[in-house]
XYZ file of C-alpha atoms in Angstrom:
343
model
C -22.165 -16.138 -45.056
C -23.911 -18.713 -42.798
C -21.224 -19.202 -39.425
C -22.544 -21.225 -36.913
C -20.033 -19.987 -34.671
C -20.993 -16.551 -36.019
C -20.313 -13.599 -33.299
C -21.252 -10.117 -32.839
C -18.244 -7.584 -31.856
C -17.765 -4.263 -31.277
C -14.599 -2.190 -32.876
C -13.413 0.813 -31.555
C -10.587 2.419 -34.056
C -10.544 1.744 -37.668
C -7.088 2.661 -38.569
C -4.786 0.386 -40.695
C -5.339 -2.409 -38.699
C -8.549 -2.006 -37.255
C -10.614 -1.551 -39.937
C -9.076 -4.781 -41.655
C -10.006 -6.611 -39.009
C -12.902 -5.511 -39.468
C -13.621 -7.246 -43.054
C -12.218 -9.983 -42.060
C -14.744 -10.933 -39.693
C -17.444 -10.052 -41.868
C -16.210 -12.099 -44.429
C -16.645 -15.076 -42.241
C -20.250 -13.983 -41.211
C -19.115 -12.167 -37.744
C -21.495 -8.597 -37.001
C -19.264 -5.785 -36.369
C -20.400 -3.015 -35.207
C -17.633 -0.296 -35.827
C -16.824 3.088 -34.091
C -14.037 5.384 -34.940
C -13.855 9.239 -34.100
C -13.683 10.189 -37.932
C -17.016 9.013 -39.074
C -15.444 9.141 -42.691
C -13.858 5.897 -41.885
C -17.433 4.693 -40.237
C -19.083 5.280 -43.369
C -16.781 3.091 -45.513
C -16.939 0.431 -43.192
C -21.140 1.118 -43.436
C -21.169 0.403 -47.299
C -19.051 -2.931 -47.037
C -22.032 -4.057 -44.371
C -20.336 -2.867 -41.021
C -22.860 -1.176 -38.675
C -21.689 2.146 -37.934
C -22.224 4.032 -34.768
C -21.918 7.416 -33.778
C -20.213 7.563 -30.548
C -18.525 4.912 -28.222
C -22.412 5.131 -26.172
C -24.088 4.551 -29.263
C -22.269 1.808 -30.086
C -22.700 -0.329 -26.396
C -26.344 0.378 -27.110
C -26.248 -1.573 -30.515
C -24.396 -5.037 -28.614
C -26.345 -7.502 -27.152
C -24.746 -8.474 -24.211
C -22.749 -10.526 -22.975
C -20.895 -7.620 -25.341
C -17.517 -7.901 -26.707
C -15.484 -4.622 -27.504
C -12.548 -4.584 -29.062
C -10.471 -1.452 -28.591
C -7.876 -1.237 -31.772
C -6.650 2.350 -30.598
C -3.234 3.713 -29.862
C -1.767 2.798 -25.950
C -1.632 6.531 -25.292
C -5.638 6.806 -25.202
C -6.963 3.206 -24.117
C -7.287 3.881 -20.411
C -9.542 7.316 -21.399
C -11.724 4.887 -24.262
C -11.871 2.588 -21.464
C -13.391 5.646 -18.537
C -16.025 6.444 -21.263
C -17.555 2.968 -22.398
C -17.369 1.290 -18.564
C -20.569 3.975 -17.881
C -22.942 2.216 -20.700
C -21.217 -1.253 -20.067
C -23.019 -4.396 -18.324
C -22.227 -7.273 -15.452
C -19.912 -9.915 -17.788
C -19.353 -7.427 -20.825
C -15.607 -7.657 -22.441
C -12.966 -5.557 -23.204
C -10.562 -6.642 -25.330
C -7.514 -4.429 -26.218
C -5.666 -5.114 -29.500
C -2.746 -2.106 -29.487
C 0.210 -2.186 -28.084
C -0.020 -1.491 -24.794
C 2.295 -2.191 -21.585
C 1.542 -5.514 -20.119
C 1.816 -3.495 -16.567
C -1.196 -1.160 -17.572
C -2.740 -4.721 -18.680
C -2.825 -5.869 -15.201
C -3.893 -2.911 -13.498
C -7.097 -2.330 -15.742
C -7.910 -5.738 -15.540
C -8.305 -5.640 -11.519
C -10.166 -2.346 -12.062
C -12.527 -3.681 -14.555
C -13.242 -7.164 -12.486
C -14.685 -4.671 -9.280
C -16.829 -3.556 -12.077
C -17.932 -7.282 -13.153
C -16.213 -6.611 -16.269
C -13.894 -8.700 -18.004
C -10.557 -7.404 -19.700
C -8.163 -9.139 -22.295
C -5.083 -8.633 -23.820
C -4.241 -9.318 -27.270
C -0.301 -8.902 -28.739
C -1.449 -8.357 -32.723
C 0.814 -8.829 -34.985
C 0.319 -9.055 -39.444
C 0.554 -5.071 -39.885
C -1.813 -3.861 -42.874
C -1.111 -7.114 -44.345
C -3.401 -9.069 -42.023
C -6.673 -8.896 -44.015
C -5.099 -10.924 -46.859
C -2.318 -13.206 -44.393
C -4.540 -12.911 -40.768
C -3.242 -11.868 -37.884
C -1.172 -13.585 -35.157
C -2.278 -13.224 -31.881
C -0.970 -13.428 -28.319
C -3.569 -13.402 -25.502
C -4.068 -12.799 -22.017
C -6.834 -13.211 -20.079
C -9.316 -15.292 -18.021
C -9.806 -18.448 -19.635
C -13.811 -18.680 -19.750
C -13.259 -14.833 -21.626
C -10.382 -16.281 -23.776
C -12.960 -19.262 -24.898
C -15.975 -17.037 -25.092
C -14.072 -15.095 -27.930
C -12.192 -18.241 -29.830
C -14.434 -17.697 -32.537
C -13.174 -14.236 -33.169
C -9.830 -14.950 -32.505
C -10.403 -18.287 -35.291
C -11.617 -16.660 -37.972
C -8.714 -13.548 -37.427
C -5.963 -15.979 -37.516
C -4.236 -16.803 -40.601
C -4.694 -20.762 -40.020
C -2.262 -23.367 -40.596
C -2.303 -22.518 -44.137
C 0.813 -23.929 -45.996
C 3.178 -23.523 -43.194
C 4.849 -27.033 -42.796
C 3.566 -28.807 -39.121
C 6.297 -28.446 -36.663
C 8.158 -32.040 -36.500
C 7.444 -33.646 -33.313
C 5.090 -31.674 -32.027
C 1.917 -33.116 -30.532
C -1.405 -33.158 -32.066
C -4.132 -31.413 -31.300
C -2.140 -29.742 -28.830
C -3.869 -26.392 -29.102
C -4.339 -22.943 -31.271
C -0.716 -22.220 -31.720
C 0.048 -23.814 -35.336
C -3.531 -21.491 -35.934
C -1.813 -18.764 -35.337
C -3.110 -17.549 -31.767
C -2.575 -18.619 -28.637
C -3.614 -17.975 -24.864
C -0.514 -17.229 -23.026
C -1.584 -17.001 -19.595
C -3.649 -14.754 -17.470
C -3.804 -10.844 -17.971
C -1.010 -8.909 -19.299
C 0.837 -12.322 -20.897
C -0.444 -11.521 -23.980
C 0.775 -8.094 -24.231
C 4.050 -8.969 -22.632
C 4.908 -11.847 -25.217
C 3.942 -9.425 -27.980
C 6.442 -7.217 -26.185
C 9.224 -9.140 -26.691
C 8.219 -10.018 -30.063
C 8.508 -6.321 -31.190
C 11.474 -6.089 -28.932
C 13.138 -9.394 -31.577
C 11.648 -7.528 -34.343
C 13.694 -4.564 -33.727
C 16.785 -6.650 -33.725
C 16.285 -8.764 -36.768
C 15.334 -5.625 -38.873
C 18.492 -3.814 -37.363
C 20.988 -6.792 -38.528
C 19.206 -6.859 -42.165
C 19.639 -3.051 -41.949
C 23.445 -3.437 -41.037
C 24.655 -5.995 -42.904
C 22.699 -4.959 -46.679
C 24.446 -1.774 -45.684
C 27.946 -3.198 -45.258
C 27.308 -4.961 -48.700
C 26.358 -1.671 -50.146
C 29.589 -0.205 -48.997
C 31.678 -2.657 -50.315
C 32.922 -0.903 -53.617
C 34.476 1.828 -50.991
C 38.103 1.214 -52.516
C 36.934 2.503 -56.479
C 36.545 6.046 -54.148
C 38.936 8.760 -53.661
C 39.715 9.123 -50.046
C 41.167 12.549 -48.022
C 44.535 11.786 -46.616
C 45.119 13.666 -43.248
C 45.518 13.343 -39.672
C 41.609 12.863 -39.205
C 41.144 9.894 -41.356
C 41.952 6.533 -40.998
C 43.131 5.622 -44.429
C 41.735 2.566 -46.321
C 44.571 0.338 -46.203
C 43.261 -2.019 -48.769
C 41.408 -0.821 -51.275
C 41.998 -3.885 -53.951
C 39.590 -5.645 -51.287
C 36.928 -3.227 -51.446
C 36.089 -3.445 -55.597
C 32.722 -4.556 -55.839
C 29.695 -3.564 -57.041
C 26.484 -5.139 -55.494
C 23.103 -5.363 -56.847
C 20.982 -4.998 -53.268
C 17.474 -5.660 -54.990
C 19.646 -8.945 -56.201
C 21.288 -10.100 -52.824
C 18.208 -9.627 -50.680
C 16.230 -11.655 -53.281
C 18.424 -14.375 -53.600
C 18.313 -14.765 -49.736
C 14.448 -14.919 -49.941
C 15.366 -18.674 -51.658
C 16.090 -21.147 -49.428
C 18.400 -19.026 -47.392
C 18.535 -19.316 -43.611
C 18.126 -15.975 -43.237
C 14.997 -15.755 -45.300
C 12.115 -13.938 -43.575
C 8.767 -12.182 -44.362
C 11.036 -8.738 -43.005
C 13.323 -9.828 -45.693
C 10.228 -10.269 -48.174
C 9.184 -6.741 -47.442
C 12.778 -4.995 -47.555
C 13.088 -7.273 -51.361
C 9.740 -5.461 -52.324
C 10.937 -2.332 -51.069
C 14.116 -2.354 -53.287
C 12.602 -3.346 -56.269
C 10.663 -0.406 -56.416
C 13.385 1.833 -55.175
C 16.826 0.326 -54.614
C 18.027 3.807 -53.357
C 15.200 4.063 -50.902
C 14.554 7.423 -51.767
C 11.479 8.162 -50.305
C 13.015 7.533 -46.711
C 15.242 9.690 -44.458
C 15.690 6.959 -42.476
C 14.405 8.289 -39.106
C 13.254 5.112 -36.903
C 10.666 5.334 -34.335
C 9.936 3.026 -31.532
C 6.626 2.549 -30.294
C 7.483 1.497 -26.936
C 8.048 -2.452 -26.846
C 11.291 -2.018 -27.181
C 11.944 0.227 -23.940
C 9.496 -2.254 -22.361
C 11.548 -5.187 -23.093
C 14.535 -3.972 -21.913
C 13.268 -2.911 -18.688
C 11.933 -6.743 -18.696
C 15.330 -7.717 -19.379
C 16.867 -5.372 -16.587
C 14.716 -6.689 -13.813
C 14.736 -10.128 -14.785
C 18.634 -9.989 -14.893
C 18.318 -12.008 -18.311
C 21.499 -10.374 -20.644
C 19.922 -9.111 -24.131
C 22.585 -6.911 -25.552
C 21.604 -7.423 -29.392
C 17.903 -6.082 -28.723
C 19.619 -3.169 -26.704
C 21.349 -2.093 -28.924
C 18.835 -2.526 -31.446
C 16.296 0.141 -29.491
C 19.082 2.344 -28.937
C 20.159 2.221 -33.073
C 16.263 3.859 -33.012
C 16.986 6.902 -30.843
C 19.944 7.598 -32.710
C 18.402 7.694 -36.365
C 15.791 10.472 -34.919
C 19.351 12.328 -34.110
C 19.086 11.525 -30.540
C 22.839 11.140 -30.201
C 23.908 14.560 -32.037
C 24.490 16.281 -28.736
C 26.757 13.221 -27.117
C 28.251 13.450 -30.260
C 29.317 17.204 -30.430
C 30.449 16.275 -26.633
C 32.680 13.729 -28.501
C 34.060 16.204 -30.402
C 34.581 18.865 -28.085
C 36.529 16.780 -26.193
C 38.863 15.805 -29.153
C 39.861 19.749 -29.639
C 39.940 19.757 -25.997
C 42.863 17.617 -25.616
C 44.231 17.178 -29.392
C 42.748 20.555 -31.397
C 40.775 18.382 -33.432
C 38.780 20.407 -35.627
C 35.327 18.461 -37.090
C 36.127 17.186 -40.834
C 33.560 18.969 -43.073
C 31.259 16.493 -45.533
């Protein structure tokens, strides 16, 4: 394809997202060259027109510079990708990190990079493996003259106004938001908005989670219930008598609901091909931007109990709360000889 605004980039990690990314630059006439440390995933990228490289050295040497390098690698190892490709790197060259990493550790490598003449910017992605179909929304931080230098990139991996509705009121031509990316401020904004976004997601996902699961409870009264000291009996049962179709409720909602949602799009899919949800044992992680946003919260003194609770929902799916919980207990035969109820 013939781009005028055609660029050449660098890609470090070709995992779910990266790789993606990948094609969808090419697609709009961008040159990737594409590094990952299973050169399987190199050689895929090779046959779709990607130009592969063998090592992170290899692949600086194949960017004419000003280069642009766009590390799409977990948080854990971008500060080591970083200590290997500043050696082979240039006067004006650009980093640009993708993951999800701490805005903090955003601002520190940026002020180690500029003593190197480097440049450094952030970028909150968010569109999962679904981005090479819907694009990707972006949050950035950065240097503006870097943040312009990429827009082309950062054009043609947005999703676009598409057939989103414009937002009433708001000014046009007022900038790359309704695009679907947008420069938030100077280094580390980008990563910290994406932060809280996660931080949101958590909470929206946890009150679809809760309240499908209240609905799927509902029909508790049709069930025999053991009548002791250590159960709180059902006191109306008539009230509980129902029996919900999930796959049906959450695909309803999806039609002009208020609580309709690409989350809720993806947990309607998810039901219609299993509305047990067998395949899951339910064991949440959290990458991180969770924590981070609470911390945020903390120091900023700005209350955020839903999201809070949200994270901590997370740690105790893993079983993170079993031993507070056999604390719980103990103290119950402690002061009442409560003995645990067996399932």
């Amino acid at each position: 394809m013939n781009n005028p605004k055609a660029m050449q980039l660098g890609m470090v990690g070709l995992g779910r997202m990266g790789a993606n990314m990948v094609r969808r630059l090419m697609k709009e006439g961008h040159h990737c060259i594409a590094f990952d440390q299973s050169q399987e995933n190199v050689t895929i990228l090779e046959k779709e027109g990607a130009i592969g490289s063998t090592s992170l050295s290899d692949m600086v040497s194949k960017l004419t510079t000003p280069r642009a390098i766009w590390l799409m690698v977990p948080a854990a190892v971008v500060d080591e990708t970083i200590a290997e490709l500043v050696p082979h790197l240039s006067k004006d060259d650009i980093i640009i990190d993708g993951g999800n990493s701490y805005y903090i550790d955003d601002i520190r490598r940026a002020k180690e990079l500029a003593a190197k003449n480097i440049h450094y910017v952030d970028v909150g992605t968010s569109g999962g493996v679904w981005g090479l179909e819907r694009g990707y929304c972006m949050m950035i931080g950065g240097e503006k003259n870097s943040v312009q230098y990429l827009d082309p990139i950062f054009e043609t991996l947005a999703p676009g106004i598409g057939t989103i509705p414009r937002t009433e009121g708001r000014p046009p031509n007022k900038g790359t938001a309704e695009n679907g990316y947008l420069h938030c401020g100077p280094n580390g904004a980008g990563h910290f908005v994406k932060m809280v976004h996660n931080g949101i997601e958590y909470a929206i996902m946890a009150a679809y989670a809760e309240g499908l699961s209240i609905i799927k409870n509902s029909d508790i009264g049709k069930k025999t219930h053991d009548i002791d000291a250590e159960t709180t009996p059902l006191r109306d049962p008539e009230h509980y008598q129902y029996d919900m179709d999930l796959p049906e409720i959450s695909e309803v909602w999806r039609r002009g609901s208020v609580i309709a949602s690409w989350l809720l799009d993806l947990t309607a899919n998810a039901f219609a091909q299993d509305p047990a949800l067998s395949k899951f044992a339910g064991r949440v992680s959290d990458s991180g931007e969770g924590r981070w946003t609470i911390k945020a919260a903390i120091d900023e003194g700005t209350p955020a109990p839903v999201l809070t609770t949200a994270l901590y929902a997370r740690f105790s799916s893993r079983g993170e709360a079993e031993f507070q919980n056999k604390i719980l207990s103990a103290m119950r035969f402690g002061f009442g000889g409560h003995l645990e109820k067996k399932d």
